[in-house]
Amino acid sequence: MSLRSKIILGFLLGSFGGLAGWVLTEMVPGLNARPSSPSQLYVKDAIFGALAGLAIGAALGAVEGITVRTPAIIARGGFVGGCVGIVAGVLGLWTGESAFQSLIGGPPQSADVFPSFSHFAWRVAARAVGWGVIGLCIGLSEGMPHFSMRKMRHGMAGGFIGGFIGGAAFDIVALNFHTDILSRLIGLTLIGALIGFFIGLVEDLLKQAWVKVLSGRNEGKEYIISKDIVTVGRDELCDIGLFGDRSIALQHAAIRKESSGYVLYDEGKAPGTIVNGVAVKKHSLQDGDAIQIGRMRLLFREKAVSRPERAPVDVTPPPAQARRPMPSGLCPYCGQAKDSLNGSCACAPGPGSPLASGPSPSQGTGDIVRPPGEGPWLVGLDGLYKEHFFAIEGSPVHIGREMGLGVALLGDTTASRRHARLVLEGDHYVIYDEGSMNGIYVNDERVTRAAIRPGDRIRIGGTTFRFVM
């Protein structure tokens, strides 16, 4: 789950927590009745705040565990969030009530009996401060299970913003509903939703470095590096949990924040740690580094030094131009001499060509390998599928890591499940990017759509292909 999706999940779970808080507070007899004395007012505020804070805190504490589908993290986060939420609720409502009484003195308890607009405005401001304190404390619980001060600070900032806005809206909502029960329902649900939303939003905006899962369980999940030592492994309580591959150790590697930047340390457990195709014991991470642990593939990103990518462009077919005649005996695509006996060359499969041997037995990837015949073909020039060739049959032809596609790159974890498609349009083929993570490149230019001609080089995932007719 991406960080954007986590923001949405925080919004939804915060809404659920606010709804649950409303149910809990409505179940307590006399809790919402008008108090007869200041002491009774503070007791009611304490009970109301504790129950509402418990529900919202527990719901938002479970967000992290739900994103990685790990029961242990869900339980730990929910427990910590609920406990902090109880304290936050009491402190928050006491803070708001004290602020109001110090300014006005003895507030009315219903929005429709305020003696003046100024009383109402102060009540809204005090409510906003009180719920801002509640949100701040609930946000604090975001980093407590991970012992991350940075995560705590970001959670507190987001929680305060959400609680402040939601608290300010509480009495405004009440003005539009003559039923106190309904106004409390909408108000608490809105407060919980806004606290959850802003906690996630601030965390996303202020992140400095993170790791994204490219393949394996939790594909697409992003882990923010929010403390000086981040553990990586199969243990459910690891900061970056890699589940589903038993070859990965419980504590497999660690990423440490050092003066020189972020450094990856391998803990010496089989099958080791590979960065950009090379086995490492210690590696200074750079933005864009690909990390392979077992069958799991990760991408390291760092905001401060992120390398800008060239923007994808649409390439329209160039106007037809007269070709200069190719000297006799040379291939018009690769420029190498053809075999004098069978006519094969380096880029076109034919009898005797090295491409005619098909995939090596060690790959076992289920590639389409057929004797040379009618084209067109995609011929692997480098990478995992070097010297493999794929027949392009029909239109459209889908390319990607998913089983059953026309060009199935099952062994390439840098290719998306549905990476690209080839479509015959008129008398030429056009390649389209289907929203892939790593993009497609035609003759070293990143494109979203491009007309391709025989001899063009197309890079998909970790392999560069030549298009041969």
XYZ file of N, CA, C and O in Angstrom, residues 400-405 407-410 416-418:
52
model
N 4.494 -8.028 -20.123
C 4.640 -7.810 -18.691
C 4.970 -9.076 -17.948
O 5.255 -10.123 -18.549
N 4.911 -8.990 -16.615
C 5.327 -10.093 -15.752
C 4.188 -11.072 -15.466
O 4.399 -12.094 -14.822
N 2.996 -10.759 -15.915
C 1.838 -11.589 -15.607
C 1.799 -12.834 -16.497
O 2.092 -12.769 -17.699
N 1.425 -13.953 -15.894
C 1.312 -15.201 -16.635
C 0.252 -15.078 -17.721
O -0.794 -14.485 -17.524
N 0.551 -15.627 -18.892
C -0.437 -15.708 -19.957
C -0.444 -14.552 -20.924
O -1.246 -14.533 -21.862
N 0.419 -13.554 -20.729
C 0.467 -12.442 -21.677
C 1.148 -12.863 -22.965
O 1.867 -13.862 -23.020
N 3.663 -11.504 -24.449
C 5.095 -11.515 -24.146
C 5.209 -11.535 -22.625
O 5.093 -10.499 -21.963
N 5.396 -12.725 -22.067
C 5.393 -12.915 -20.615
C 6.829 -12.912 -20.098
O 7.585 -13.845 -20.351
N 7.199 -11.852 -19.373
C 8.539 -11.724 -18.798
C 8.475 -12.151 -17.335
O 8.651 -11.346 -16.423
N 8.220 -13.435 -17.118
C 7.911 -13.930 -15.775
C 9.061 -13.780 -14.798
O 8.846 -13.643 -13.598
N 6.568 -4.498 -14.714
C 5.266 -4.500 -14.055
C 4.438 -5.680 -14.559
O 4.750 -6.294 -15.580
N 3.368 -5.988 -13.818
C 2.533 -7.115 -14.215
C 1.981 -6.913 -15.627
O 1.971 -7.825 -16.434
N 1.473 -5.722 -15.870
C 1.085 -5.337 -17.233
C 1.869 -4.081 -17.562
O 1.511 -2.991 -17.144
